Coordinates of C-alpha atoms in Angstrom, one line a residue:
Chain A
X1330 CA 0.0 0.0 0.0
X1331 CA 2.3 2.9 -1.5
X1332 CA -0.5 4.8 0.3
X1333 CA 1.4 4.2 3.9
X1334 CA 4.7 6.2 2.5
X1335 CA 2.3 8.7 1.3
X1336 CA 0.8 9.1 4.9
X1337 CA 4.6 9.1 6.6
X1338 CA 5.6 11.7 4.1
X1339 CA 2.4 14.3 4.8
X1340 CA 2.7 13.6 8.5
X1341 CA 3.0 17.2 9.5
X1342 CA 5.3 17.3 12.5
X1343 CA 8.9 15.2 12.8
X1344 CA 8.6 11.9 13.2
X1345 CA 11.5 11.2 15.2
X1346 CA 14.6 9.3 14.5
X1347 CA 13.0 6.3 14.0
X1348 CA 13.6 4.2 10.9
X1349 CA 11.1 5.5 8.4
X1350 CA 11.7 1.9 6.1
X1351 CA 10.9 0.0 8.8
X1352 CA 8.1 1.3 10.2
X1353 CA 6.3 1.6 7.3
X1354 CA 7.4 -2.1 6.4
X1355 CA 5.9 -3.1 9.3
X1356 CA 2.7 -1.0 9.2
X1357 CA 2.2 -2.6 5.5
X1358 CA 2.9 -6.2 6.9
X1359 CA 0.5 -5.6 10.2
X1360 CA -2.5 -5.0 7.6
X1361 CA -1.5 -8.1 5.5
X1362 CA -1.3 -10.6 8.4
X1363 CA -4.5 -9.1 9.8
X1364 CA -6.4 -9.2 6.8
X1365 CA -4.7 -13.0 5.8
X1366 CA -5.4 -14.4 8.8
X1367 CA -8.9 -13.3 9.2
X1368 CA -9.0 -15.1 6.0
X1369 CA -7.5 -18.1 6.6
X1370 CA -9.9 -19.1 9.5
X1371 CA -12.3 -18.3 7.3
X1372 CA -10.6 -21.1 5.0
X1373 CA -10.0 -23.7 8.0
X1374 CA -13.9 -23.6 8.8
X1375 CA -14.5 -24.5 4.9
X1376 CA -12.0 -27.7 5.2
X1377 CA -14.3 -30.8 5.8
X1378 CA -11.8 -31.3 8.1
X1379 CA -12.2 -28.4 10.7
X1380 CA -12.2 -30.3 13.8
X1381 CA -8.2 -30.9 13.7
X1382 CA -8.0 -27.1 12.7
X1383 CA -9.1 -25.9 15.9
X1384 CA -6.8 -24.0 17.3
X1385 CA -5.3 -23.0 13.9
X1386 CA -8.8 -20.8 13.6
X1387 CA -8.3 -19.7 17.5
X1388 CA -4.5 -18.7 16.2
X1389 CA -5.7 -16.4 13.6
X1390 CA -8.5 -15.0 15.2
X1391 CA -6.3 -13.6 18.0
X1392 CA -3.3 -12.8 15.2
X1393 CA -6.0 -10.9 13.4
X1394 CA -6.6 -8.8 15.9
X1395 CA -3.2 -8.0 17.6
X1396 CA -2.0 -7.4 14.2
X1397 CA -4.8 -5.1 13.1
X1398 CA -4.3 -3.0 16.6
X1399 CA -0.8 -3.2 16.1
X1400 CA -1.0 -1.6 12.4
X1401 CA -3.1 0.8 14.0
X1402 CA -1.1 1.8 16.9
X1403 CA 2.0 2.3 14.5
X1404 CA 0.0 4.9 11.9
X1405 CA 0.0 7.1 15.2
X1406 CA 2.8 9.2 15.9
X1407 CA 1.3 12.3 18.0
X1408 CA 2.2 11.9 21.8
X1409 CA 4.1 8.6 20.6
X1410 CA 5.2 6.8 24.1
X1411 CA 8.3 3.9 23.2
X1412 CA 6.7 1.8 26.3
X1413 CA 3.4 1.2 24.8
X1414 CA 4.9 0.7 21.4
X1415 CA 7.5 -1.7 22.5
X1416 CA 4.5 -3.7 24.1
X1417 CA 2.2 -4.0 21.6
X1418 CA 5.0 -4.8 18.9
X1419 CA 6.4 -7.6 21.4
X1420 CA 2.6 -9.0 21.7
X1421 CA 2.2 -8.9 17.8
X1422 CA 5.5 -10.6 17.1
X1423 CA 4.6 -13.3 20.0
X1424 CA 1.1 -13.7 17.9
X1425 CA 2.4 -14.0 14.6
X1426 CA 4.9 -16.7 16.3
X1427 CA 2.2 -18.9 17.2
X1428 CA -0.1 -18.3 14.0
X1429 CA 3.3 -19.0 11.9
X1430 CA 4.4 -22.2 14.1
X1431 CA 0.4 -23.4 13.9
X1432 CA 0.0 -22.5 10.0
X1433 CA 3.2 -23.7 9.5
X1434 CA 2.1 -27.3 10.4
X1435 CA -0.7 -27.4 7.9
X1436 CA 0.9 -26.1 5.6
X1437 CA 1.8 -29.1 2.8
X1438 CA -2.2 -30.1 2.8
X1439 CA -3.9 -26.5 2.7
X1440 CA -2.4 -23.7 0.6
X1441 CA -4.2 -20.9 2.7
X1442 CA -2.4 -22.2 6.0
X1443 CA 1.2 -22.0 3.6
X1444 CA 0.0 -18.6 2.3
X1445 CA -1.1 -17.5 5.9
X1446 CA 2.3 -18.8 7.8
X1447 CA 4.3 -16.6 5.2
X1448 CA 2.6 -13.7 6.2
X1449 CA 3.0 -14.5 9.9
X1450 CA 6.9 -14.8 9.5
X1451 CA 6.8 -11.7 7.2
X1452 CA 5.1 -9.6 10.0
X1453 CA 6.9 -11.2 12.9
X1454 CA 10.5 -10.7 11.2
X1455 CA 9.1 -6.9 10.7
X1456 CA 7.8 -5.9 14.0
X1457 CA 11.5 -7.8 15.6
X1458 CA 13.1 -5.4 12.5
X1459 CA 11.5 -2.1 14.3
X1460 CA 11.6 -3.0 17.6
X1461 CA 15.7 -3.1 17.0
X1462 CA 15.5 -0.7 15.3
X1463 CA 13.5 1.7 18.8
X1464 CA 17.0 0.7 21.0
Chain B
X115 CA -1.2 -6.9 -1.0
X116 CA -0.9 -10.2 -3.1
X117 CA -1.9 -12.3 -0.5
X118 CA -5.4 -11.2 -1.2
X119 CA -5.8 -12.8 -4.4
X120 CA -3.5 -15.5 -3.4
X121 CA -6.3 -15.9 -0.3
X122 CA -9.0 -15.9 -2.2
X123 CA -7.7 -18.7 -4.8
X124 CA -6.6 -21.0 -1.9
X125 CA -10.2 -21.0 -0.4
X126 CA -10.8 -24.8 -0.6
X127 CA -14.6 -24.3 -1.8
X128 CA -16.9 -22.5 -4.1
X129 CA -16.5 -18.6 -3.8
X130 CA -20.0 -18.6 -5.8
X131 CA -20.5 -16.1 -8.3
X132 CA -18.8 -13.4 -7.3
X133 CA -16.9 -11.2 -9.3
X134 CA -13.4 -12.0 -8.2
X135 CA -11.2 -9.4 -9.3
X136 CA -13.9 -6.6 -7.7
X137 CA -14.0 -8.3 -4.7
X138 CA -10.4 -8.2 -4.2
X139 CA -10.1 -5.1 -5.5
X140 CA -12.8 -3.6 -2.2
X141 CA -10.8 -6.0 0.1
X142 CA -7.8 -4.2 -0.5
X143 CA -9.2 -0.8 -0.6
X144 CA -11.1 -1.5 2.8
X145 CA -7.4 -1.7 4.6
X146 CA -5.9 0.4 2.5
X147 CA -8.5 3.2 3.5
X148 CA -8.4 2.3 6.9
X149 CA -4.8 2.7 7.5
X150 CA -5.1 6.0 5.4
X151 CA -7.9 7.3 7.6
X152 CA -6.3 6.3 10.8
X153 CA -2.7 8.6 9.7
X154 CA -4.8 11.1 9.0
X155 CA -7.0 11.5 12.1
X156 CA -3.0 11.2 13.9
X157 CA -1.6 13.9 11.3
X158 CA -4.6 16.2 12.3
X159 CA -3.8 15.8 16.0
X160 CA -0.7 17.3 14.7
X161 CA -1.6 20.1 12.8
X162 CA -1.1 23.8 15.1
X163 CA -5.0 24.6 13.4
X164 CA -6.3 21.0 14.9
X165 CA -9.1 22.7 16.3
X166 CA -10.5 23.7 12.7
X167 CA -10.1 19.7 11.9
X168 CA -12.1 18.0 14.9
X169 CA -15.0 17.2 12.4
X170 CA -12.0 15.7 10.2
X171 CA -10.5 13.5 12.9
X172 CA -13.8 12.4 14.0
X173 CA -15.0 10.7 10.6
X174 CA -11.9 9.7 10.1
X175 CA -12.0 7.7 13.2
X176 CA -16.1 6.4 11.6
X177 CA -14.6 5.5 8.5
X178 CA -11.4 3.3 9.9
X179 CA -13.6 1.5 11.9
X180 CA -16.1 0.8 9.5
X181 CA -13.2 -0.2 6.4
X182 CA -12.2 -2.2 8.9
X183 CA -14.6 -4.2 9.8
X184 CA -16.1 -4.3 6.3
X185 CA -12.3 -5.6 4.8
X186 CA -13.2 -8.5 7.6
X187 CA -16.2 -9.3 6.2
X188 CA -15.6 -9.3 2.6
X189 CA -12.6 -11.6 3.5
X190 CA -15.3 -14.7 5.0
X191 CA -17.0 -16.4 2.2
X192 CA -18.0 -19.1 4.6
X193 CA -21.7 -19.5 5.2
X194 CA -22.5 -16.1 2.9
X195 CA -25.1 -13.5 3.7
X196 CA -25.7 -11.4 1.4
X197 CA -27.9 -9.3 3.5
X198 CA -25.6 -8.3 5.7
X199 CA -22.7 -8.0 3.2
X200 CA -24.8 -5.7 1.2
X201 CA -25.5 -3.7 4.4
X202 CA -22.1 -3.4 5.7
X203 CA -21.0 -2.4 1.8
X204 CA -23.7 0.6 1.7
X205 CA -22.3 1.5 5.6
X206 CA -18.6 1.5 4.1
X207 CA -19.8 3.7 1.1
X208 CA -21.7 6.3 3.1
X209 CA -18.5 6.4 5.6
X210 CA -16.4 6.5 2.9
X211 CA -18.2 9.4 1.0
X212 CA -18.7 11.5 4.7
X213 CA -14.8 11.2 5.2
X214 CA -14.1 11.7 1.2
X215 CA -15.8 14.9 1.1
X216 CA -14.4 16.3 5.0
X217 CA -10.8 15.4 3.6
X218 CA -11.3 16.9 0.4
X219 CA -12.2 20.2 1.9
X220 CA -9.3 20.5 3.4
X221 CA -6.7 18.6 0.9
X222 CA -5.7 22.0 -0.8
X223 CA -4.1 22.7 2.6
X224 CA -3.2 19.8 3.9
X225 CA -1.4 17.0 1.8
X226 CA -2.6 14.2 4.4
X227 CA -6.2 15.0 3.9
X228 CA -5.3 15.4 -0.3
X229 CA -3.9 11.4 0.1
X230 CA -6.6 10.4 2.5
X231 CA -9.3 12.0 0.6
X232 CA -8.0 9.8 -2.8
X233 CA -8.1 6.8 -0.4
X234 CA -11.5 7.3 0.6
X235 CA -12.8 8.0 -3.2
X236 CA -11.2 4.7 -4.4
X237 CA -12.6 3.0 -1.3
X238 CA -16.2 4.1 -1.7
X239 CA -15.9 3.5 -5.6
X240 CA -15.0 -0.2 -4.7
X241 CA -17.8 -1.1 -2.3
X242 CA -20.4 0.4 -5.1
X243 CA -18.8 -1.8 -7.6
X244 CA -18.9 -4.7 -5.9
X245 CA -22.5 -3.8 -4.3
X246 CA -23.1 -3.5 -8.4
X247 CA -21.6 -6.9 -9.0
X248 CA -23.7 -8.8 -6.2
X249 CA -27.4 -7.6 -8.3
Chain C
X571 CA -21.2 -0.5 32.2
X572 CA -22.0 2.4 34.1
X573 CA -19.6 4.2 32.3
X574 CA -21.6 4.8 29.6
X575 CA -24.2 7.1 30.9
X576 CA -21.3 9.2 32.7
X577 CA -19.1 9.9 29.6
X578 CA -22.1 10.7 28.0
X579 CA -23.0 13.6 30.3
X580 CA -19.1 14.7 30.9
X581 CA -19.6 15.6 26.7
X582 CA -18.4 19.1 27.1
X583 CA -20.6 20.1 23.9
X584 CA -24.3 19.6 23.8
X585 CA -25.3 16.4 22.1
X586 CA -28.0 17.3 19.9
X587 CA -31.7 16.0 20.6
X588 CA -30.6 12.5 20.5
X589 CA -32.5 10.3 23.1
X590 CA -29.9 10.1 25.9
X591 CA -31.6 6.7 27.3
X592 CA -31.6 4.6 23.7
X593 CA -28.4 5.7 23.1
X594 CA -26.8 4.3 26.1
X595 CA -29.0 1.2 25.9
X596 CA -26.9 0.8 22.5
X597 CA -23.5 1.2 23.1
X598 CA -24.6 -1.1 26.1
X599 CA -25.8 -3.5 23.7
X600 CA -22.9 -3.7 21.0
X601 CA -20.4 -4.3 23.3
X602 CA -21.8 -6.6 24.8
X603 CA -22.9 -8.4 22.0
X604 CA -19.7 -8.1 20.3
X605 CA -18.0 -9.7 23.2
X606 CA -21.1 -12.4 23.3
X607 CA -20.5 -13.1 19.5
X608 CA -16.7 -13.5 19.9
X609 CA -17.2 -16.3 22.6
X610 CA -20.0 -18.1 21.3
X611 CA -17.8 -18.2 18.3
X612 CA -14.7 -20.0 20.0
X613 CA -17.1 -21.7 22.2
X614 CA -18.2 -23.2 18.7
X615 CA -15.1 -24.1 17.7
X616 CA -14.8 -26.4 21.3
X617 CA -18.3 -28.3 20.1
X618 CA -17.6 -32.0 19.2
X619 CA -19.9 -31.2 15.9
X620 CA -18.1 -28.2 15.1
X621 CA -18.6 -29.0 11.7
X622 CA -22.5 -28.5 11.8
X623 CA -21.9 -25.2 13.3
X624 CA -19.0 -23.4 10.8
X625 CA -21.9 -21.2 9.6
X626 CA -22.7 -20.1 13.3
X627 CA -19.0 -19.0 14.2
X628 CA -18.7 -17.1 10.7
X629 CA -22.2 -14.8 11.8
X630 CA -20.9 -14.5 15.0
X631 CA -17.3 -13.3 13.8
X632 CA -19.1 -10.7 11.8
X633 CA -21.6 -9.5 14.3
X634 CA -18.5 -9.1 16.7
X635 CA -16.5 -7.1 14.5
X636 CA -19.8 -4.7 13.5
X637 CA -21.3 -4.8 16.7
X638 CA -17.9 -3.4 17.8
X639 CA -17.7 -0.8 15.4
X640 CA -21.6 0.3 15.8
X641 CA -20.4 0.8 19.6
X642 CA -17.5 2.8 19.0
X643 CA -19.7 5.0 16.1
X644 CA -22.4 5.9 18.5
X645 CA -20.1 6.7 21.0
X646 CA -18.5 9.4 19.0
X647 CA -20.9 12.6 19.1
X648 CA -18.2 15.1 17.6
X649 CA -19.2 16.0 13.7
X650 CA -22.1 13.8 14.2
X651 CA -23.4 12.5 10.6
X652 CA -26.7 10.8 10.5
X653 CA -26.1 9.2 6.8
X654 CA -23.3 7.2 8.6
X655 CA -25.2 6.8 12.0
X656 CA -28.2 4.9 10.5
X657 CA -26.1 3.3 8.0
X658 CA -24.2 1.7 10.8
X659 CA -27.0 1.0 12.8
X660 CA -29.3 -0.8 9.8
X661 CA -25.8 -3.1 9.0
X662 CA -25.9 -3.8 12.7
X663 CA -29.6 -4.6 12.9
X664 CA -29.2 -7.2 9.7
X665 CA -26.2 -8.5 11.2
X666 CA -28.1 -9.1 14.9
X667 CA -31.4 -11.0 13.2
X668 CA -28.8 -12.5 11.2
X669 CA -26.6 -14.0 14.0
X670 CA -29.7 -14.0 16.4
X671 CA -31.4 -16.1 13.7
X672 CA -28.4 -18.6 13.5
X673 CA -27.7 -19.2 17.3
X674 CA -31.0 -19.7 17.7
X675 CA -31.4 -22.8 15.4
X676 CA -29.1 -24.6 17.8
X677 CA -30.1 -22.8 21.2
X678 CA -31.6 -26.0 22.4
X679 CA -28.5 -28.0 22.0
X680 CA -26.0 -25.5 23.2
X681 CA -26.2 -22.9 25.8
X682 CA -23.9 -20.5 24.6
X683 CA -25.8 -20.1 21.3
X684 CA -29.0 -19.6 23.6
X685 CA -27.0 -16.8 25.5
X686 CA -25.7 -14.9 22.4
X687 CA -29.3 -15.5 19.9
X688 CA -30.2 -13.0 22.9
X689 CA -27.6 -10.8 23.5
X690 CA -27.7 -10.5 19.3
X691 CA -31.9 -10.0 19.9
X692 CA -31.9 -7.2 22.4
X693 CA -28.8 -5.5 20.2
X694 CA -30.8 -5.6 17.2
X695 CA -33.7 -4.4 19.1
X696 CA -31.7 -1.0 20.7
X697 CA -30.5 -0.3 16.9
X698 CA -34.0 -0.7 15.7
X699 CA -35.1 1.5 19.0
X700 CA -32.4 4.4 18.1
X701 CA -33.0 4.1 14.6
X702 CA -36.9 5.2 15.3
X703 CA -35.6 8.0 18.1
X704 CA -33.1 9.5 15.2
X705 CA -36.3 10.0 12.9
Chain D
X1149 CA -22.7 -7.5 31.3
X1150 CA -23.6 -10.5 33.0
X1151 CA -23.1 -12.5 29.5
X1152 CA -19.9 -12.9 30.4
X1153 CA -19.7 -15.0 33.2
X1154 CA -22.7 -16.7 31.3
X1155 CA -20.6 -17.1 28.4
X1156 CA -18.0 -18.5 30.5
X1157 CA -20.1 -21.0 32.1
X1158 CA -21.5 -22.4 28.5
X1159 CA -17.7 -23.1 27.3
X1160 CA -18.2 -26.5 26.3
X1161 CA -14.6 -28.0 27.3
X1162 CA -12.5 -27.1 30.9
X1163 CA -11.5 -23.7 30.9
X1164 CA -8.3 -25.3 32.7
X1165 CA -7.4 -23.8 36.5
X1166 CA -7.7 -20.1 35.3
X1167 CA -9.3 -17.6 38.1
X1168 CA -12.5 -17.2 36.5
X1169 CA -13.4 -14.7 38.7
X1170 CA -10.7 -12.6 37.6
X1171 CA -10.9 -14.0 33.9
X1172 CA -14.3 -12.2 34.0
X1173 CA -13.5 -9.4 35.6
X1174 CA -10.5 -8.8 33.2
X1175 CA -13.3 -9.3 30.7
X1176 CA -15.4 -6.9 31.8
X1177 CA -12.7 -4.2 32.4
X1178 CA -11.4 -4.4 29.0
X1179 CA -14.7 -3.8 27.7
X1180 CA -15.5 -0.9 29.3
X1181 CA -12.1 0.6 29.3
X1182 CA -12.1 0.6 25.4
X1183 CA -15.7 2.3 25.4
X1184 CA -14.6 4.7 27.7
X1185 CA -11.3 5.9 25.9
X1186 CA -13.0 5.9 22.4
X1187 CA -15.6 8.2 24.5
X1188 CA -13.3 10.4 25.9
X1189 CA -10.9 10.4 22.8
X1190 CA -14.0 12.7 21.3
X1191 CA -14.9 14.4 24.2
X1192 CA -11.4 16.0 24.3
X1193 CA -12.2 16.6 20.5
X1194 CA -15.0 18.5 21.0
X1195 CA -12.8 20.9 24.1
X1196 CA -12.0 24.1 23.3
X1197 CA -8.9 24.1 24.6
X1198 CA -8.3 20.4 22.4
X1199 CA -4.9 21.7 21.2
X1200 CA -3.5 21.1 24.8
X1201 CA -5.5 17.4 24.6
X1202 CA -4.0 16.6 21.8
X1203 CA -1.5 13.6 23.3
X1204 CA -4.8 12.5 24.8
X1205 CA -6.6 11.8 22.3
X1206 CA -3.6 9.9 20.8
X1207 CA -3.4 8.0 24.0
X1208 CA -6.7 7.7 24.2
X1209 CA -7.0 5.6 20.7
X1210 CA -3.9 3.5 21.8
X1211 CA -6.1 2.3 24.8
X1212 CA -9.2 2.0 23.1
X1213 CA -8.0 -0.5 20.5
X1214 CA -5.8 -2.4 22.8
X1215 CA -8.2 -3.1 25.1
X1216 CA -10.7 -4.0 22.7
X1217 CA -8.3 -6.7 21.4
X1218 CA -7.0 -7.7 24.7
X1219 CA -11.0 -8.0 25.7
X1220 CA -11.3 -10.8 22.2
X1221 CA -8.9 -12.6 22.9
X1222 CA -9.2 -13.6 26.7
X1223 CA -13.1 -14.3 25.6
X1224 CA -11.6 -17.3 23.7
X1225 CA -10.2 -20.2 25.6
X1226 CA -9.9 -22.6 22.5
X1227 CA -6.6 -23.7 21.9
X1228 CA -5.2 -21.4 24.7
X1229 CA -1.6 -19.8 24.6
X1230 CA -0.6 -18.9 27.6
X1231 CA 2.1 -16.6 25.8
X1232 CA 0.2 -15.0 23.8
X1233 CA -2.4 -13.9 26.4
X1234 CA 0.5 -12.8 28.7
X1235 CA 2.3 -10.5 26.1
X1236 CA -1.2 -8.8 25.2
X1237 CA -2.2 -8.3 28.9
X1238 CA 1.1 -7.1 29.2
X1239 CA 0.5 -4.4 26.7
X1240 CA -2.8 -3.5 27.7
X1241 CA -1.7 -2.7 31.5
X1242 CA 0.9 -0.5 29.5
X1243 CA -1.2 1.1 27.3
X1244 CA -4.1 1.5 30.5
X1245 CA -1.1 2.8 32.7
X1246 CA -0.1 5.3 29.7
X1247 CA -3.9 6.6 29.4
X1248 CA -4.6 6.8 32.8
X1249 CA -1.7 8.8 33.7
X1250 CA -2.4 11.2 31.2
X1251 CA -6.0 11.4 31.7
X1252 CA -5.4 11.8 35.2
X1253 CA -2.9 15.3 34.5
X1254 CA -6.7 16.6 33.1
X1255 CA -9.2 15.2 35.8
X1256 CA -9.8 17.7 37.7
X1257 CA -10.4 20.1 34.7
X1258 CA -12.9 17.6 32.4
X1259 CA -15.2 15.5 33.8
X1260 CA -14.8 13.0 31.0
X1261 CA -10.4 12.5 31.8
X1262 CA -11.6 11.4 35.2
X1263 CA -14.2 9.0 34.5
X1264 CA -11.6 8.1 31.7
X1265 CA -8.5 7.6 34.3
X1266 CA -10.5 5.6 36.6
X1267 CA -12.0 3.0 34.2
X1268 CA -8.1 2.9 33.0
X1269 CA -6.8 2.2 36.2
X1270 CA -9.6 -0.8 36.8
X1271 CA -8.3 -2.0 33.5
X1272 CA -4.9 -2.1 34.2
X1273 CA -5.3 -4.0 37.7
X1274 CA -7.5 -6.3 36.2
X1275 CA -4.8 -7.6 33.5
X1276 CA -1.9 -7.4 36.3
X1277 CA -4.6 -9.4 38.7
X1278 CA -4.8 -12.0 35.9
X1279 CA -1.4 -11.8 34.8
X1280 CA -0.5 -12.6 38.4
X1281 CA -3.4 -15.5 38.5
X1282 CA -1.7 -17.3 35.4
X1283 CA 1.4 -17.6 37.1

């Protein structure tokens, strides 16, 4: 979404010193997780085989909404405080662990799961990318 | 974000009729928007005239909810209602439209309003297409 | 949540000839139908015949997220716009009967669908209410 | 909302030897805490003096969509991850320590920060209560 540089760019007071790349590269991957997972256990409940997918839906249903708050959070820089940030991007990468690691596992028999696990690693490597990159 | 058309062809049953392409293409202009219209309720926090741009934060705050929830709900296809999809679609438009014209009123001065305002347009444009699509 | 009723009269600004009482009564109900949805959904998920009820969690994950978003709408008062006001509340109504309709098929059987088919009644109910009171 | 304990109650498997006391209570607070911010994130909109509020509202938004997710997932018990939960609790008793500090530098000037503050300090002892509980 070229449309989260845009933002960044127009924002009207300094942003800080923090890594403008990797912020927005993990605002961009925060919407994609959220928006793949929510549709991957949308996927799982369509497999005739829900009942061992489980806790793959409970996975994405909780990464889909850490994520989403976490994209959120991260389009706010007014009154930014590092604490709550560093939480809420530890949280998200501890989400997108689990929802990678439980994807990850279904992964060879359902191409959402593969699809979904990608973006979880994606978004976890990015949110462990900014939070290096806050000291 | 590629992972919504890789999403949608890894769903392991019958999208129905749906036109494909439009419903990806509202999908991603949900998040898009909603990432757009959170920045820009932050960037108008920010702005030394933010008390001229209250109106402006609040819809913006309507319409990122509303994209939000609305990207959700376009990405189920499980057990389909088209009532409600058509519902939360004509929501999405209407928020979209409020916050499309706010922006715009102010996008001459401020270049966050002038991207979120564009955001909002394609956004609204998308959910009346694919309301179009669904008959 | 008492809470409601005293944010609503610390509004610094007057808040229009809204009726104070239905409007409380419906931010009441969203959230708590939104967190009713979101538990009958996993509480779905933990059925042994989870696969009779994939349709369920799917209504319930989308009343959640719009019951949500209704909640946080209505209790915004700033820039109030009634296009977006009712067309929230109607996509909140459809999506109540649609969930209330659903949890009610298998209320018998399971007492967490009996709960949230009437959490997702009295919601639709307080839209429909402030949807008469908005004129 | 007494659908919560209900809720709890219906779960059809063992909720394992959480507190469910505090599980619900946590519940409830996260709830109501992500009303009231999104409440009082307008109310400071709609101040006069809003320029001075302006790291309010920002904290304000944090809060609300933190606690909102933090709310989802502890009303799911499928598939539990006791890491997960503890790194979102985590960053909601930041982001409710964050918010309630600020709202608390304006309580004695707007009505709203203090109703704010005090559903923010609830919050925040109710996710250290149950952080504590899951050992």
């Amino acid at each position: 979404m070229h449309t989260i540089e845009g933002m960044l760019e127009a924002y009207p007071k300094d942003l800080g010193d923090v890594d403008r790349g990797k912020l927005a590269a993990c605002i961009q991957a925060c919407y994609e997780c959220s928006q793949t997972c929510t549709a991957c256990a949308d996927a799982c409940l369509s497999e005739d085989m829900v009942a061992e997918l489980v806790k793959c839906v409970r996975t994405n249903l909780d990464c889909a909404d850490i994520c989403a708050t976490t994209g959120a959070v991260l389009s706010r820089h007014t009154g930014y405080d590092a604490n709550v940030t560093r939480a809420v991007l530890e949280a998200c990468a501890q989400a997108c662990k689990a929802c990678g690691d439980e994807c990850e596992r279904h992964a060879s028999m359902h191409e959402h799961c593969k699809v979904c696990a990608e973006s979880c690693r994606r978004c976890e490597q990015a949110c462990r990318d900014l939070l290096g990159a806050l000291g």
